[in-house]
Short mmCIF file of C-alpha atoms in Angstrom, two decimals:
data_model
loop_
_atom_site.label_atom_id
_atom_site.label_comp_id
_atom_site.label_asym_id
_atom_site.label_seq_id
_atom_site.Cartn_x
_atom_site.Cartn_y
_atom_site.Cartn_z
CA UNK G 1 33.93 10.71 190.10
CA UNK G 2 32.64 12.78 193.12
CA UNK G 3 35.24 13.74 195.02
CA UNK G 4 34.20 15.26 198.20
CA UNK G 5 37.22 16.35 199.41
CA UNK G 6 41.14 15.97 198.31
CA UNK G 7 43.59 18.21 200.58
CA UNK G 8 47.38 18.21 201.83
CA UNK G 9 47.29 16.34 205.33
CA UNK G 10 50.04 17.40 206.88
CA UNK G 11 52.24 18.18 203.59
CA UNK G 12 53.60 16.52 202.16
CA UNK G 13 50.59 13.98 203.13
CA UNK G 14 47.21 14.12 201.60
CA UNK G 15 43.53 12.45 202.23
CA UNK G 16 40.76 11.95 200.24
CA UNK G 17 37.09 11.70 200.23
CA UNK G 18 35.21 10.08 197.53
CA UNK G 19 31.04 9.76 197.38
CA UNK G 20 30.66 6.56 195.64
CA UNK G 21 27.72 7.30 193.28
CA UNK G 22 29.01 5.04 190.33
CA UNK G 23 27.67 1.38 189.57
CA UNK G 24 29.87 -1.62 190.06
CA UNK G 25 30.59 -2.01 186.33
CA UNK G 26 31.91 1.36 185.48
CA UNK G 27 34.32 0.90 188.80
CA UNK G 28 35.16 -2.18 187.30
CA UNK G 29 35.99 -0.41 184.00
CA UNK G 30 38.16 1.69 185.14
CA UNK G 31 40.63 0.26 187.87
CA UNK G 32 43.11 -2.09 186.98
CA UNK G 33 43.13 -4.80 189.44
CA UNK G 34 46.22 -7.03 190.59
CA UNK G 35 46.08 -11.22 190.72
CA UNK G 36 45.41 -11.08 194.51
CA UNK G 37 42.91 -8.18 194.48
CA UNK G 38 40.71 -10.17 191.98
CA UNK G 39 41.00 -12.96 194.58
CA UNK G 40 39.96 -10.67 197.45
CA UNK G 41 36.74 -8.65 195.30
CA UNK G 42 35.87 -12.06 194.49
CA UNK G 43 35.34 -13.45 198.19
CA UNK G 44 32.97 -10.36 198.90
CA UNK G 45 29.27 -11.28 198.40
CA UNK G 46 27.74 -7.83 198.61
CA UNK G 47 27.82 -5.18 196.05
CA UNK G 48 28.15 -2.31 197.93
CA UNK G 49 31.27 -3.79 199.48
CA UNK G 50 32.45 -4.63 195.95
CA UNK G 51 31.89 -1.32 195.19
CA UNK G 52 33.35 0.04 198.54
CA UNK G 53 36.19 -2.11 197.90
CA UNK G 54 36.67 -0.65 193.70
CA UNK G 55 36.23 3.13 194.46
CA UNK G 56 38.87 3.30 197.56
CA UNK G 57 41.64 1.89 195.65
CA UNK G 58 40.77 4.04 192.40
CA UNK G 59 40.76 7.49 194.88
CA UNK G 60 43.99 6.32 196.19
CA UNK G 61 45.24 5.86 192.73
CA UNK G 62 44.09 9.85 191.62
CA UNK G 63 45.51 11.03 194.70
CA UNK G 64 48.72 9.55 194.09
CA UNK G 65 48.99 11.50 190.35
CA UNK G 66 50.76 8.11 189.26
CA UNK G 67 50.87 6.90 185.31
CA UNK G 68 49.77 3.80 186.16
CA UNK G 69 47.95 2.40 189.21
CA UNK G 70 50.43 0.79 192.12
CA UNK G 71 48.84 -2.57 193.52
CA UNK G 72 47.49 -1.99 196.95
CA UNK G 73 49.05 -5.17 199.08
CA UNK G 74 48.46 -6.18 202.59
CA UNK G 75 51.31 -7.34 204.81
CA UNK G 76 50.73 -10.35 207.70
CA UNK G 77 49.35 -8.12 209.84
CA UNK G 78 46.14 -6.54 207.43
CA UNK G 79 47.95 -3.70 207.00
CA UNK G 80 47.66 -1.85 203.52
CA UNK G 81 50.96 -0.68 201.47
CA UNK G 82 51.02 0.83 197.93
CA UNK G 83 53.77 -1.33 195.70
CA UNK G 84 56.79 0.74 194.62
CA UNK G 85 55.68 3.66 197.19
CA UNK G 86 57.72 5.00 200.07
CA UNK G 87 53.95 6.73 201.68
CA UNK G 88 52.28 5.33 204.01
CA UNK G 89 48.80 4.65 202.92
CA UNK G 90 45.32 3.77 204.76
CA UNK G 91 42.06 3.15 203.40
CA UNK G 92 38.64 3.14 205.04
CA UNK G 93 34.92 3.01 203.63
CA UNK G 94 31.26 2.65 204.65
CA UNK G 95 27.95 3.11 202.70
CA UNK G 96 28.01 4.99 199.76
CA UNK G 97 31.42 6.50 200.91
CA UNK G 98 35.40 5.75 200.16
CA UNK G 99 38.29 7.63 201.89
CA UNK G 100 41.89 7.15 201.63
CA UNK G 101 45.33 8.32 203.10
CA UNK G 102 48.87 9.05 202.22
CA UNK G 103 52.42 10.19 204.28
CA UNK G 104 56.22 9.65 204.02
CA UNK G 105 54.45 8.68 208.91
CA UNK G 106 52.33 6.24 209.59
CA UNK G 107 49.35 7.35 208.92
CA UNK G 108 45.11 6.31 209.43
CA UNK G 109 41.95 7.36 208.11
CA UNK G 110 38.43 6.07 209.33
CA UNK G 111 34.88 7.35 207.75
CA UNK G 112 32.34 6.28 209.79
CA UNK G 113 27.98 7.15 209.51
CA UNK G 114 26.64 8.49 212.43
CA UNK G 115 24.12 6.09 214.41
CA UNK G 116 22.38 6.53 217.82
CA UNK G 117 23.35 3.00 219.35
CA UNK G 118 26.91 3.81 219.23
CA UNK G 119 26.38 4.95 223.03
CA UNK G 120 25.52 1.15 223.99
CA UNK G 121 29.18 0.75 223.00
CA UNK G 122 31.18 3.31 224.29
CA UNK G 123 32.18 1.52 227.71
CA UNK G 124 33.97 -0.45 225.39
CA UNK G 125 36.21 2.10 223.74
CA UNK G 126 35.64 5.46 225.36
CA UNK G 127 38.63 6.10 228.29
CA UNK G 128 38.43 7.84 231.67
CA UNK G 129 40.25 10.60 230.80
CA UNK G 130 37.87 10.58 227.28
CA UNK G 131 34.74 10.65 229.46
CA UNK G 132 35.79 13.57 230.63
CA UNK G 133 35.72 15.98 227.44
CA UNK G 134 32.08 14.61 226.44
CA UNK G 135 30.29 17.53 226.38
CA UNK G 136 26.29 16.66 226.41
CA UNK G 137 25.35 18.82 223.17
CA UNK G 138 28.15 17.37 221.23
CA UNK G 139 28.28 13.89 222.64
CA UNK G 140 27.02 11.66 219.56
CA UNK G 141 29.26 13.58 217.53
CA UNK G 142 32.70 13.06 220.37
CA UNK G 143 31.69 9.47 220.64
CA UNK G 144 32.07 9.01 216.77
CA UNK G 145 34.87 10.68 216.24
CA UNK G 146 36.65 9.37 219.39
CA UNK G 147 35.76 5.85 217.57
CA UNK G 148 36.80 6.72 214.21
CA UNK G 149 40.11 8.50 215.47
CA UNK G 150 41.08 5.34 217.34
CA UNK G 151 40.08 2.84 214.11
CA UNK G 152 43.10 5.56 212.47
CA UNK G 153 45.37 4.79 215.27
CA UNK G 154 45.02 1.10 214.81
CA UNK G 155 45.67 1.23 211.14
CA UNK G 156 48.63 3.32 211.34
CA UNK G 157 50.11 1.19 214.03
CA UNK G 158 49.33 -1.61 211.94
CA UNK G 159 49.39 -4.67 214.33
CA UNK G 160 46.97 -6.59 216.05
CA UNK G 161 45.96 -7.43 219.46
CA UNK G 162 44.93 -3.05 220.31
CA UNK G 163 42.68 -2.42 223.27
CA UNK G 164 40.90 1.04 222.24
CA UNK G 165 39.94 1.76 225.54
CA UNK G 166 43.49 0.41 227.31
CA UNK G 167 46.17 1.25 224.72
CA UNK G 168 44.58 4.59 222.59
CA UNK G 169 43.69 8.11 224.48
CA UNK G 170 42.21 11.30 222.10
CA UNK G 171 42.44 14.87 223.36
CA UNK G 172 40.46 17.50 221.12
CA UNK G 173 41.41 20.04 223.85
CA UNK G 174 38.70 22.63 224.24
CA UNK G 175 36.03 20.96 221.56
CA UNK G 176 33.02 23.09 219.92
CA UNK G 177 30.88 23.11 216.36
CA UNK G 178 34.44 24.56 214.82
CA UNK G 179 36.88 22.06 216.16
CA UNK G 180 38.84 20.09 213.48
CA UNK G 181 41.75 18.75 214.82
CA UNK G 182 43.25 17.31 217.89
CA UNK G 183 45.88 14.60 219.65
CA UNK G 184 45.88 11.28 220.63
CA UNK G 185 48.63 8.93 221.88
CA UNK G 186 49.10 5.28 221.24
CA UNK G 187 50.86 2.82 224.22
CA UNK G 188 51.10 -0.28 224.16
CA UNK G 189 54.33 -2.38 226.13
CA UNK G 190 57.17 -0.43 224.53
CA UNK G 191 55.20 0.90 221.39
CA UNK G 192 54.75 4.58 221.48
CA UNK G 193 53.63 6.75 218.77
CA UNK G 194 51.79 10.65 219.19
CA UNK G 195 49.39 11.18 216.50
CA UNK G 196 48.17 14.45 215.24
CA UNK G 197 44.32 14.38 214.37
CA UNK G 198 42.85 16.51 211.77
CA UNK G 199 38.53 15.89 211.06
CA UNK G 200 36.00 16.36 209.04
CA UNK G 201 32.02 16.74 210.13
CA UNK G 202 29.38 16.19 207.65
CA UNK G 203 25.61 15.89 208.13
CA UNK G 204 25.76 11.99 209.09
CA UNK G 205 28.95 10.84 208.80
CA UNK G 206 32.59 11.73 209.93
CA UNK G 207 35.55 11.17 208.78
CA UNK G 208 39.08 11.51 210.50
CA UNK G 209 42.74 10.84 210.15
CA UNK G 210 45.78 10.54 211.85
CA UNK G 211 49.47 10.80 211.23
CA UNK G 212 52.20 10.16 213.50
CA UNK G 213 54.35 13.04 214.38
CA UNK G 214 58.21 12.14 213.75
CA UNK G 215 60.23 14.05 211.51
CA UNK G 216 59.30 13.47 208.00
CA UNK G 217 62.36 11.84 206.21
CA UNK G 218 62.30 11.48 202.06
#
């Protein structure tokens, strides 16, 4: 199990990185699925996505230090909780990659490769006041993690109907090669939440998460 990376997040939070390197059947071997998670792996055609699917909830499961494995259920919004856990959890994965998040907040993580044509889409997501700290030798790099940052924000709001561009804003402040963290504010009607950003750079992919910053009650 090639675990990239497995660090407090805020403590008493933690994330997790996981290079998925295993095939489908040892995953399979060694993750105890619930009832409606063999429905769910069974509706996804692809391997890789199968796999995806396997290797997130078994990192979430050896970050957690847990016995036995807590189901991973979604509520009627999408929105991922651990059974008998009082953390907030996230998951997020792409090829060949699994990451997963835990806090007493509401918390997001996002792993995302790094591709050229994700400039065709930044009018879509990318804000005034986000335009504004692109810096052109960093650029791909801000535009991914302004995406991935915002797919966090989502997940830890963990509702539908979010307009990246209208309702999420990222600050990394002052941003060079050495910058890992930053801020970022949800609004949306009443809704309201400050995030605290923390991210990591690799050669073609990024990964970030978020956690809201209230006072951490347990």
């Amino acid at each position: 199990m090639p675990v990239l990376l497995h660090e407090d997040f805020h403590a008493p939070g933690e994330y997790g990185l996981w290079h998925i390197t295993e095939t489908e059947e040892w995953l399979r071997n060694n993750v105890e699925l619930s009832e409606a998670e063999t429905v769910a792996i069974g509706q996804i055609k692809g391997e890789g996505r199968r796999r995806e699917f396997l290797a997130a909830r078994i990192l979430l499961h050896h970050m957690s230090g847990r016995a036995r494995r807590g189901e991973l259920f979604k509520d009627e919004s999408g929105k991922p909780h651990l059974r008998d856990s009082l953390f907030h959890v996230s998951i997020s994965h792409t090829t060949d990659y699994a990451a997963a998040i835990a806090h007493p907040n509401p918390c997001g993580v996002d792993v995302q490769r790094i591709v050229p044509r994700i400039r065709r889409l930044a009018n879509k997501f990318v804000g005034a006041g986000e335009k504004l700290q692109l810096i052109p030798e960093f650029e791909l790099l801000q535009l991914h993690l302004i995406w991935s940052a915002k797919e966090a924000m989502y997940k830890a709001f963990g509702r539908r109907k979010i307009d990246f561009k209208q309702h999420l804003f990222v600050d990394f402040g002052a941003f060079n090669a050495n910058t890992t963290t930053g801020t970022a504010f949800l609004k949306k009607g009443k809704a309201e939440m400050l995030f605290d950003l923390e991210f990591r750079i690799y050669d073609n992919f990024v990964l970030v998460g978020c956690v809201e910053r209230v006072k951490v009650l347990l």
